[in-house]
Amino acid sequence: MTLRFSRLTMLLAGSALLCTTLSAQARELSVSTVLSDAFPWGQAAEKWAELVEERSGGELTLRVYPNAQLVSGDQTREFSAMRSGLIDLAVGSTINWSPQVPELNLFSLPFFMRDYAAVDSVTGGEAGKQVFAAIEEGGVVPLAWGENGFRQLSNSKGPIDEPSDLEGLKIRVVGSPLFQDTFEALGANPTQMSWADAKPALTTGAVDGQENPLSVFDVARIDQVGQTNLTLWNYMNDPLVFAANQRVWGSLSAEDQDLLRQAAVDAGEWEIAMTREEEGERRAAITERGVDIVELTEAQHMAFVQATQSVYDTWIDKIGESLVKTARSDMAAN
């Protein structure tokens, strides 16, 4: 009886030790993202978490914190918070991170990348490698690309198909000096404010318009706050970046690093494809809700390009002339 009890005790102790060891091996990392999984951006983060848990057998898990929760809603602080270690991982916007990494303004140069082929040429080319190197020099490890999409222009006043239509319009823009310069060059009155403040301002007419990707316009139902005119002008693109804090990245085994990076690449490719495939459906849904959509002709597009040419003179040096030239070469080669 005593022998059986001793064996049972040893068995239970061994099981407890095994559970403790497995628990010690399991690790949870935080992931910051600005939008929830109602949007492709948030879905990219959730897909990353899903792939990591599946491929690691649950030994490595990612907990997604949407709506910039980890930085109290201030999305412009996300990169700094990740660099300092307050955030382990993020799926972040090139716009939001550009104050800390000036090279990311490459994607915000007005009318620089006309279509998705141009974007893919840059992110997948030599310029993309240089941008990733700049992010890493800034204290964060970039892993893969995602996509928030081309930003389109909406307003409550009327159709916009030439620069003069923007004269005097109050347009809500994100907190980036490059956006300020772009809309001032077009004769508009750009107003920087958070998205939390933007919807009430659009509702009351305190601002006349805003710019966002088609997915955001659709999911957030921006047409419900008086935005009944939408111009598809692809004036800039906002790639997303899957990234990690350097200390956290360095604490992972080589195997876990490979797993985390490949899961990010796969999640990014999945999200990019999904975002682009859904654009036709979103456009149809927006039209059905009574929004008038303008798509620029070649001549109209060139009028906007010429009107914003002065912005290049201001920003090429800040971004890096060599990087801009490399991006042009990447696009020309493809």
mmCIF file of C-alpha atoms in Angstrom:
data_model
loop_
_atom_site.group_PDB
_atom_site.id
_atom_site.type_symbol
_atom_site.label_atom_id
_atom_site.label_comp_id
_atom_site.label_asym_id
_atom_site.label_seq_id
_atom_site.Cartn_x
_atom_site.Cartn_y
_atom_site.Cartn_z
ATOM 1 C CA MET A 1 0.000 0.000 0.000
ATOM 2 C CA THR A 2 2.824 2.378 0.950
ATOM 3 C CA LEU A 3 4.735 1.502 -2.235
ATOM 4 C CA ARG A 4 1.673 2.174 -4.404
ATOM 5 C CA PHE A 5 1.118 5.490 -2.630
ATOM 6 C CA SER A 6 4.758 6.480 -3.211
ATOM 7 C CA ARG A 7 4.525 5.647 -6.901
ATOM 8 C CA LEU A 8 1.288 7.625 -7.201
ATOM 9 C CA THR A 9 2.909 10.567 -5.447
ATOM 10 C CA MET A 10 5.882 10.431 -7.775
ATOM 11 C CA LEU A 11 3.589 10.215 -10.825
ATOM 12 C CA LEU A 12 1.551 13.222 -9.730
ATOM 13 C CA ALA A 13 4.703 15.181 -8.953
ATOM 14 C CA GLY A 14 6.113 14.354 -12.374
ATOM 15 C CA SER A 15 2.907 15.454 -14.066
ATOM 16 C CA ALA A 16 2.940 18.714 -12.139
ATOM 17 C CA LEU A 17 6.564 19.310 -13.123
ATOM 18 C CA LEU A 18 5.728 18.626 -16.788
ATOM 19 C CA CYS A 19 2.791 21.073 -16.691
ATOM 20 C CA THR A 20 4.987 23.682 -15.039
ATOM 21 C CA THR A 21 7.668 23.193 -17.705
ATOM 22 C CA LEU A 22 5.156 23.486 -20.550
ATOM 23 C CA SER A 23 3.641 26.567 -18.921
ATOM 24 C CA ALA A 24 7.074 28.123 -18.613
ATOM 25 C CA GLN A 25 7.707 27.475 -22.300
ATOM 26 C CA ALA A 26 4.450 29.111 -23.399
ATOM 27 C CA ARG A 27 4.825 32.830 -24.071
ATOM 28 C CA GLU A 28 2.350 35.569 -24.884
ATOM 29 C CA LEU A 29 3.320 38.711 -26.797
ATOM 30 C CA SER A 30 1.255 41.856 -27.183
ATOM 31 C CA VAL A 31 0.347 43.155 -30.649
ATOM 32 C CA SER A 32 -0.732 46.755 -31.169
ATOM 33 C CA THR A 33 -2.956 47.798 -34.055
ATOM 34 C CA VAL A 34 -4.924 50.975 -34.693
ATOM 35 C CA LEU A 35 -8.097 49.438 -36.150
ATOM 36 C CA SER A 36 -10.212 46.518 -34.960
ATOM 37 C CA ASP A 37 -10.916 43.325 -36.870
ATOM 38 C CA ALA A 38 -13.922 44.993 -38.493
ATOM 39 C CA PHE A 39 -11.290 46.407 -40.857
ATOM 40 C CA PRO A 40 -8.658 44.595 -42.965
ATOM 41 C CA TRP A 41 -5.929 46.219 -40.837
ATOM 42 C CA GLY A 42 -7.215 44.594 -37.660
ATOM 43 C CA GLN A 43 -7.835 41.335 -39.506
ATOM 44 C CA ALA A 44 -4.164 41.273 -40.500
ATOM 45 C CA ALA A 45 -3.137 41.289 -36.836
ATOM 46 C CA GLU A 46 -5.684 38.602 -35.950
ATOM 47 C CA LYS A 47 -4.481 36.432 -38.843
ATOM 48 C CA TRP A 48 -0.905 36.785 -37.617
ATOM 49 C CA ALA A 49 -1.944 35.679 -34.130
ATOM 50 C CA GLU A 50 -3.907 32.750 -35.543
ATOM 51 C CA LEU A 51 -0.984 31.488 -37.633
ATOM 52 C CA VAL A 52 1.539 31.850 -34.806
ATOM 53 C CA GLU A 53 -0.584 29.919 -32.307
ATOM 54 C CA GLU A 54 -1.331 27.204 -34.848
ATOM 55 C CA ARG A 55 2.274 26.752 -35.986
ATOM 56 C CA SER A 56 3.790 26.909 -32.496
ATOM 57 C CA GLY A 57 1.284 24.469 -31.032
ATOM 58 C CA GLY A 58 0.224 27.142 -28.566
ATOM 59 C CA GLU A 59 3.707 27.641 -27.136
ATOM 60 C CA LEU A 60 3.828 31.162 -28.603
ATOM 61 C CA THR A 61 0.676 33.261 -28.632
ATOM 62 C CA LEU A 62 -0.076 36.817 -29.710
ATOM 63 C CA ARG A 63 -2.672 38.940 -27.942
ATOM 64 C CA VAL A 64 -4.026 41.689 -30.189
ATOM 65 C CA TYR A 65 -4.853 45.088 -28.690
ATOM 66 C CA PRO A 66 -6.875 47.046 -31.297
ATOM 67 C CA ASN A 67 -7.813 50.723 -31.364
ATOM 68 C CA ALA A 68 -4.329 51.777 -30.186
ATOM 69 C CA GLN A 69 -5.224 50.657 -26.649
ATOM 70 C CA LEU A 70 -1.590 50.278 -25.608
ATOM 71 C CA VAL A 71 -0.922 53.961 -26.307
ATOM 72 C CA SER A 72 -4.212 55.318 -24.923
ATOM 73 C CA GLY A 73 -5.590 55.872 -28.417
ATOM 74 C CA ASP A 74 -2.684 58.047 -29.605
ATOM 75 C CA GLN A 75 -1.616 56.126 -32.711
ATOM 76 C CA THR A 76 1.309 58.473 -33.399
ATOM 77 C CA ARG A 77 3.005 57.132 -30.222
ATOM 78 C CA GLU A 78 2.893 53.507 -31.322
ATOM 79 C CA PHE A 79 6.372 53.315 -32.834
ATOM 80 C CA SER A 80 8.023 55.021 -29.848
ATOM 81 C CA ALA A 81 6.149 52.750 -27.444
ATOM 82 C CA MET A 82 7.309 49.649 -29.308
ATOM 83 C CA ARG A 83 10.867 50.914 -29.479
ATOM 84 C CA SER A 84 10.884 51.489 -25.699
ATOM 85 C CA GLY A 85 9.405 48.075 -24.949
ATOM 86 C CA LEU A 86 5.851 49.044 -23.936
ATOM 87 C CA ILE A 87 4.639 47.117 -26.991
ATOM 88 C CA ASP A 88 6.068 43.752 -28.063
ATOM 89 C CA LEU A 89 4.773 43.641 -31.646
ATOM 90 C CA ALA A 90 2.656 45.793 -33.941
ATOM 91 C CA VAL A 91 0.996 45.937 -37.310
ATOM 92 C CA GLY A 92 1.567 49.620 -37.908
ATOM 93 C CA SER A 93 0.973 52.311 -40.502
ATOM 94 C CA THR A 94 3.765 53.947 -42.482
ATOM 95 C CA ILE A 95 1.939 57.259 -41.902
ATOM 96 C CA ASN A 96 1.790 56.890 -38.123
ATOM 97 C CA TRP A 97 5.431 55.825 -37.885
ATOM 98 C CA SER A 98 6.806 58.456 -40.267
ATOM 99 C CA PRO A 99 7.556 61.070 -37.536
ATOM 100 C CA GLN A 100 10.151 58.643 -36.121
ATOM 101 C CA VAL A 101 11.256 57.158 -39.472
ATOM 102 C CA PRO A 102 11.294 59.934 -42.126
ATOM 103 C CA GLU A 103 11.929 57.453 -44.934
ATOM 104 C CA LEU A 104 8.378 56.161 -44.483
ATOM 105 C CA ASN A 105 7.120 59.449 -45.952
ATOM 106 C CA LEU A 106 8.107 57.946 -49.303
ATOM 107 C CA PHE A 107 4.662 56.338 -49.471
ATOM 108 C CA SER A 108 2.904 59.629 -48.662
ATOM 109 C CA LEU A 109 4.444 61.635 -51.501
ATOM 110 C CA PRO A 110 1.369 62.792 -53.453
ATOM 111 C CA PHE A 111 0.636 60.831 -56.628
ATOM 112 C CA PHE A 112 4.035 59.107 -56.470
ATOM 113 C CA MET A 113 2.742 55.512 -56.699
ATOM 114 C CA ARG A 114 -0.179 55.394 -59.079
ATOM 115 C CA ASP A 115 -1.370 51.809 -58.722
ATOM 116 C CA TYR A 116 -0.809 48.561 -56.851
ATOM 117 C CA ALA A 117 1.824 47.414 -59.325
ATOM 118 C CA ALA A 118 3.879 50.478 -58.400
ATOM 119 C CA VAL A 119 3.403 49.846 -54.674
ATOM 120 C CA ASP A 120 4.452 46.215 -55.018
ATOM 121 C CA SER A 121 7.514 47.242 -57.027
ATOM 122 C CA VAL A 122 8.631 49.511 -54.196
ATOM 123 C CA THR A 123 7.845 47.313 -51.196
ATOM 124 C CA GLY A 124 9.263 44.251 -52.956
ATOM 125 C CA GLY A 125 12.264 46.026 -54.435
ATOM 126 C CA GLU A 126 15.480 47.681 -53.353
ATOM 127 C CA ALA A 127 13.625 50.714 -51.961
ATOM 128 C CA GLY A 128 11.576 48.430 -49.711
ATOM 129 C CA LYS A 129 14.779 46.924 -48.335
ATOM 130 C CA GLN A 130 16.150 50.395 -47.630
ATOM 131 C CA VAL A 131 12.949 51.396 -45.835
ATOM 132 C CA PHE A 132 13.119 48.264 -43.680
ATOM 133 C CA ALA A 133 16.762 49.079 -42.872
ATOM 134 C CA ALA A 134 15.692 52.575 -41.772
ATOM 135 C CA ILE A 135 12.988 51.100 -39.506
ATOM 136 C CA GLU A 136 15.551 48.802 -37.916
ATOM 137 C CA GLU A 137 17.961 51.687 -37.401
ATOM 138 C CA GLY A 138 15.076 53.419 -35.639
ATOM 139 C CA GLY A 139 15.000 50.660 -33.018
ATOM 140 C CA VAL A 140 12.318 48.275 -34.327
ATOM 141 C CA VAL A 141 12.639 45.018 -36.291
ATOM 142 C CA PRO A 142 10.450 45.006 -39.452
ATOM 143 C CA LEU A 143 9.178 41.597 -40.513
ATOM 144 C CA ALA A 144 6.686 41.912 -43.363
ATOM 145 C CA TRP A 145 4.421 44.213 -45.367
ATOM 146 C CA GLY A 146 0.659 44.551 -45.176
ATOM 147 C CA GLU A 147 -1.690 47.108 -46.691
ATOM 148 C CA ASN A 148 -4.110 49.800 -45.553
ATOM 149 C CA GLY A 149 -4.599 50.815 -49.187
ATOM 150 C CA PHE A 150 -4.751 53.903 -51.369
ATOM 151 C CA ARG A 151 -6.371 56.864 -49.652
ATOM 152 C CA GLN A 152 -9.359 58.441 -51.375
ATOM 153 C CA LEU A 153 -11.044 61.830 -50.870
ATOM 154 C CA SER A 154 -14.607 62.450 -49.701
ATOM 155 C CA ASN A 155 -16.540 65.633 -48.989
ATOM 156 C CA SER A 156 -20.007 67.004 -48.332
ATOM 157 C CA LYS A 157 -19.968 69.900 -50.822
ATOM 158 C CA GLY A 158 -19.797 68.455 -54.325
ATOM 159 C CA PRO A 159 -17.777 66.458 -56.879
ATOM 160 C CA ILE A 160 -14.016 67.003 -56.915
ATOM 161 C CA ASP A 161 -12.260 66.290 -60.212
ATOM 162 C CA GLU A 162 -9.795 69.198 -60.452
ATOM 163 C CA PRO A 163 -7.580 71.038 -57.945
ATOM 164 C CA SER A 164 -9.748 74.173 -57.956
ATOM 165 C CA ASP A 165 -12.627 72.135 -56.488
ATOM 166 C CA LEU A 166 -10.637 71.887 -53.250
ATOM 167 C CA GLU A 167 -10.217 75.647 -52.890
ATOM 168 C CA GLY A 168 -11.083 76.633 -49.307
ATOM 169 C CA LEU A 169 -12.494 73.244 -48.287
ATOM 170 C CA LYS A 170 -11.731 72.159 -44.723
ATOM 171 C CA ILE A 171 -10.286 68.661 -45.018
ATOM 172 C CA ARG A 172 -9.539 66.479 -42.003
ATOM 173 C CA VAL A 173 -6.047 64.994 -42.331
ATOM 174 C CA VAL A 174 -3.841 62.795 -40.153
ATOM 175 C CA GLY A 175 -1.133 64.354 -38.012
ATOM 176 C CA SER A 176 1.586 64.488 -40.653
ATOM 177 C CA PRO A 177 3.226 67.684 -41.981
ATOM 178 C CA LEU A 178 3.407 66.102 -45.433
ATOM 179 C CA PHE A 179 -0.385 65.827 -45.560
ATOM 180 C CA GLN A 180 -0.642 69.436 -44.442
ATOM 181 C CA ASP A 181 1.675 70.564 -47.245
ATOM 182 C CA THR A 182 -0.136 68.473 -49.859
ATOM 183 C CA PHE A 183 -3.592 69.874 -49.187
ATOM 184 C CA GLU A 184 -2.312 73.411 -48.838
ATOM 185 C CA ALA A 185 -0.722 73.048 -52.282
ATOM 186 C CA LEU A 186 -4.179 72.081 -53.579
ATOM 187 C CA GLY A 187 -5.768 75.181 -52.064
ATOM 188 C CA ALA A 188 -7.611 73.365 -49.283
ATOM 189 C CA ASN A 189 -7.640 74.144 -45.572
ATOM 190 C CA PRO A 190 -6.227 70.958 -43.978
ATOM 191 C CA THR A 191 -7.213 70.343 -40.368
ATOM 192 C CA GLN A 192 -5.311 67.782 -38.306
ATOM 193 C CA MET A 193 -7.390 65.792 -35.830
ATOM 194 C CA SER A 194 -7.750 62.281 -34.473
ATOM 195 C CA TRP A 195 -10.321 59.975 -36.011
ATOM 196 C CA ALA A 196 -12.285 60.085 -32.740
ATOM 197 C CA ASP A 197 -12.721 63.828 -33.261
ATOM 198 C CA ALA A 198 -13.172 63.608 -37.023
ATOM 199 C CA LYS A 199 -16.567 61.913 -37.225
ATOM 200 C CA PRO A 200 -18.293 64.456 -34.938
ATOM 201 C CA ALA A 201 -16.616 67.273 -36.899
ATOM 202 C CA LEU A 202 -17.908 65.818 -40.176
ATOM 203 C CA THR A 203 -21.372 65.433 -38.686
ATOM 204 C CA THR A 204 -21.601 69.064 -37.603
ATOM 205 C CA GLY A 205 -19.942 70.411 -40.731
ATOM 206 C CA ALA A 206 -16.946 71.758 -38.803
ATOM 207 C CA VAL A 207 -14.903 70.098 -41.551
ATOM 208 C CA ASP A 208 -16.058 69.488 -45.109
ATOM 209 C CA GLY A 209 -14.194 66.344 -46.006
ATOM 210 C CA GLN A 210 -11.640 63.665 -45.159
ATOM 211 C CA GLU A 211 -9.312 61.165 -46.815
ATOM 212 C CA ASN A 212 -9.105 57.453 -46.038
ATOM 213 C CA PRO A 213 -8.857 54.079 -47.775
ATOM 214 C CA LEU A 214 -12.018 52.699 -49.365
ATOM 215 C CA SER A 215 -12.264 49.996 -46.685
ATOM 216 C CA VAL A 216 -12.371 52.601 -43.898
ATOM 217 C CA PHE A 217 -14.975 54.688 -45.755
ATOM 218 C CA ASP A 218 -17.121 51.582 -46.180
ATOM 219 C CA VAL A 219 -16.829 49.928 -42.746
ATOM 220 C CA ALA A 220 -16.998 53.194 -40.786
ATOM 221 C CA ARG A 221 -20.010 54.278 -42.901
ATOM 222 C CA ILE A 222 -18.562 57.724 -43.506
ATOM 223 C CA ASP A 223 -21.409 58.396 -45.913
ATOM 224 C CA GLN A 224 -23.677 58.606 -42.854
ATOM 225 C CA VAL A 225 -21.964 61.819 -41.721
ATOM 226 C CA GLY A 226 -22.692 63.797 -44.871
ATOM 227 C CA GLN A 227 -19.848 62.512 -47.039
ATOM 228 C CA THR A 228 -21.835 61.906 -50.205
ATOM 229 C CA ASN A 229 -19.073 62.709 -52.711
ATOM 230 C CA LEU A 230 -16.094 60.410 -53.147
ATOM 231 C CA THR A 231 -13.124 60.944 -55.477
ATOM 232 C CA LEU A 232 -11.010 57.901 -56.318
ATOM 233 C CA TRP A 233 -7.648 59.552 -56.933
ATOM 234 C CA ASN A 234 -5.088 57.142 -55.375
ATOM 235 C CA TYR A 235 -3.083 60.119 -54.201
ATOM 236 C CA MET A 236 -1.000 58.103 -51.736
ATOM 237 C CA ASN A 237 -0.718 54.590 -50.360
ATOM 238 C CA ASP A 238 -0.358 53.412 -46.775
ATOM 239 C CA PRO A 239 1.460 50.080 -46.515
ATOM 240 C CA LEU A 240 1.316 48.367 -43.132
ATOM 241 C CA VAL A 241 4.409 46.973 -41.411
ATOM 242 C CA PHE A 242 4.510 43.891 -39.184
ATOM 243 C CA ALA A 243 7.278 44.544 -36.667
ATOM 244 C CA ALA A 244 8.807 43.620 -33.309
ATOM 245 C CA ASN A 245 10.551 45.309 -30.409
ATOM 246 C CA GLN A 246 14.302 44.637 -30.693
ATOM 247 C CA ARG A 247 14.681 43.270 -27.151
ATOM 248 C CA VAL A 248 11.726 40.923 -27.540
ATOM 249 C CA TRP A 249 13.004 39.783 -30.931
ATOM 250 C CA GLY A 250 16.453 39.109 -29.512
ATOM 251 C CA SER A 251 14.984 37.030 -26.668
ATOM 252 C CA LEU A 252 13.335 34.592 -29.076
ATOM 253 C CA SER A 253 15.029 31.431 -30.310
ATOM 254 C CA ALA A 254 16.046 31.313 -33.961
ATOM 255 C CA GLU A 255 13.221 28.836 -34.521
ATOM 256 C CA ASP A 256 10.621 31.174 -33.008
ATOM 257 C CA GLN A 257 12.026 34.120 -34.957
ATOM 258 C CA ASP A 258 11.605 32.190 -38.205
ATOM 259 C CA LEU A 259 8.088 31.149 -37.210
ATOM 260 C CA LEU A 260 7.049 34.683 -36.251
ATOM 261 C CA ARG A 261 8.523 36.245 -39.406
ATOM 262 C CA GLN A 262 7.031 33.689 -41.806
ATOM 263 C CA ALA A 263 3.635 33.982 -40.119
ATOM 264 C CA ALA A 264 3.847 37.756 -40.579
ATOM 265 C CA VAL A 265 4.740 37.360 -44.270
ATOM 266 C CA ASP A 266 1.856 34.947 -44.806
ATOM 267 C CA ALA A 267 -0.622 37.103 -42.867
ATOM 268 C CA GLY A 268 0.500 40.148 -44.840
ATOM 269 C CA GLU A 269 0.099 38.457 -48.206
ATOM 270 C CA TRP A 270 -3.331 37.162 -47.171
ATOM 271 C CA GLU A 271 -4.476 40.607 -46.027
ATOM 272 C CA ILE A 272 -3.146 42.415 -49.107
ATOM 273 C CA ALA A 273 -4.957 40.008 -51.435
ATOM 274 C CA MET A 274 -8.178 40.253 -49.435
ATOM 275 C CA THR A 275 -8.090 44.063 -49.294
ATOM 276 C CA ARG A 276 -7.678 44.357 -53.051
ATOM 277 C CA GLU A 277 -10.232 41.686 -53.912
ATOM 278 C CA GLU A 278 -12.886 43.396 -51.787
ATOM 279 C CA GLU A 279 -12.520 46.830 -53.399
ATOM 280 C CA GLY A 280 -15.058 46.171 -56.164
ATOM 281 C CA GLU A 281 -17.680 45.012 -53.669
ATOM 282 C CA ARG A 282 -17.011 47.977 -51.404
ATOM 283 C CA ARG A 283 -17.322 50.409 -54.265
ATOM 284 C CA ALA A 284 -20.651 48.885 -55.304
ATOM 285 C CA ALA A 285 -21.955 48.992 -51.738
ATOM 286 C CA ILE A 286 -20.936 52.636 -51.335
ATOM 287 C CA THR A 287 -22.633 53.569 -54.604
ATOM 288 C CA GLU A 288 -25.829 51.792 -53.520
ATOM 289 C CA ARG A 289 -25.879 53.967 -50.402
ATOM 290 C CA GLY A 290 -26.184 57.070 -52.569
ATOM 291 C CA VAL A 291 -22.578 58.248 -52.732
ATOM 292 C CA ASP A 292 -21.507 59.909 -55.989
ATOM 293 C CA ILE A 293 -18.139 58.520 -57.081
ATOM 294 C CA VAL A 294 -15.692 60.389 -59.325
ATOM 295 C CA GLU A 295 -12.822 58.535 -60.997
ATOM 296 C CA LEU A 296 -10.181 60.784 -62.544
ATOM 297 C CA THR A 297 -9.322 60.746 -66.232
ATOM 298 C CA GLU A 298 -5.664 60.842 -67.278
ATOM 299 C CA ALA A 299 -5.815 64.602 -67.852
ATOM 300 C CA GLN A 300 -7.502 65.214 -64.497
ATOM 301 C CA HIS A 301 -4.928 63.048 -62.739
ATOM 302 C CA MET A 302 -2.057 65.015 -64.297
ATOM 303 C CA ALA A 303 -3.615 68.304 -63.137
ATOM 304 C CA PHE A 304 -3.364 67.102 -59.520
ATOM 305 C CA VAL A 305 0.194 65.851 -60.098
ATOM 306 C CA GLN A 306 1.265 69.256 -61.377
ATOM 307 C CA ALA A 307 -0.546 71.105 -58.578
ATOM 308 C CA THR A 308 1.403 69.183 -55.915
ATOM 309 C CA GLN A 309 4.823 69.299 -57.562
ATOM 310 C CA SER A 310 6.040 71.889 -55.052
ATOM 311 C CA VAL A 311 5.589 69.336 -52.260
ATOM 312 C CA TYR A 312 8.418 67.267 -53.745
ATOM 313 C CA ASP A 313 10.819 70.173 -53.504
ATOM 314 C CA THR A 314 10.134 70.359 -49.773
ATOM 315 C CA TRP A 315 10.112 66.659 -48.947
ATOM 316 C CA ILE A 316 12.611 64.821 -51.121
ATOM 317 C CA ASP A 317 15.554 65.905 -48.973
ATOM 318 C CA LYS A 318 13.713 64.897 -45.778
ATOM 319 C CA ILE A 319 12.917 61.465 -47.173
ATOM 320 C CA GLY A 320 16.251 61.008 -48.895
ATOM 321 C CA GLU A 321 16.880 61.778 -52.547
ATOM 322 C CA SER A 322 18.655 58.469 -53.048
ATOM 323 C CA LEU A 323 15.688 56.508 -51.674
ATOM 324 C CA VAL A 324 13.232 58.376 -53.908
ATOM 325 C CA LYS A 325 15.424 57.672 -56.966
ATOM 326 C CA THR A 326 15.660 54.005 -56.000
ATOM 327 C CA ALA A 327 11.873 53.793 -55.696
ATOM 328 C CA ARG A 328 11.489 55.359 -59.135
ATOM 329 C CA SER A 329 13.914 52.787 -60.533
ATOM 330 C CA ASP A 330 11.986 49.946 -58.885
ATOM 331 C CA MET A 331 8.753 51.159 -60.475
ATOM 332 C CA ALA A 332 10.335 51.689 -63.883
ATOM 333 C CA ALA A 333 11.819 48.192 -63.848
ATOM 334 C CA ASN A 334 8.383 46.662 -63.356
#
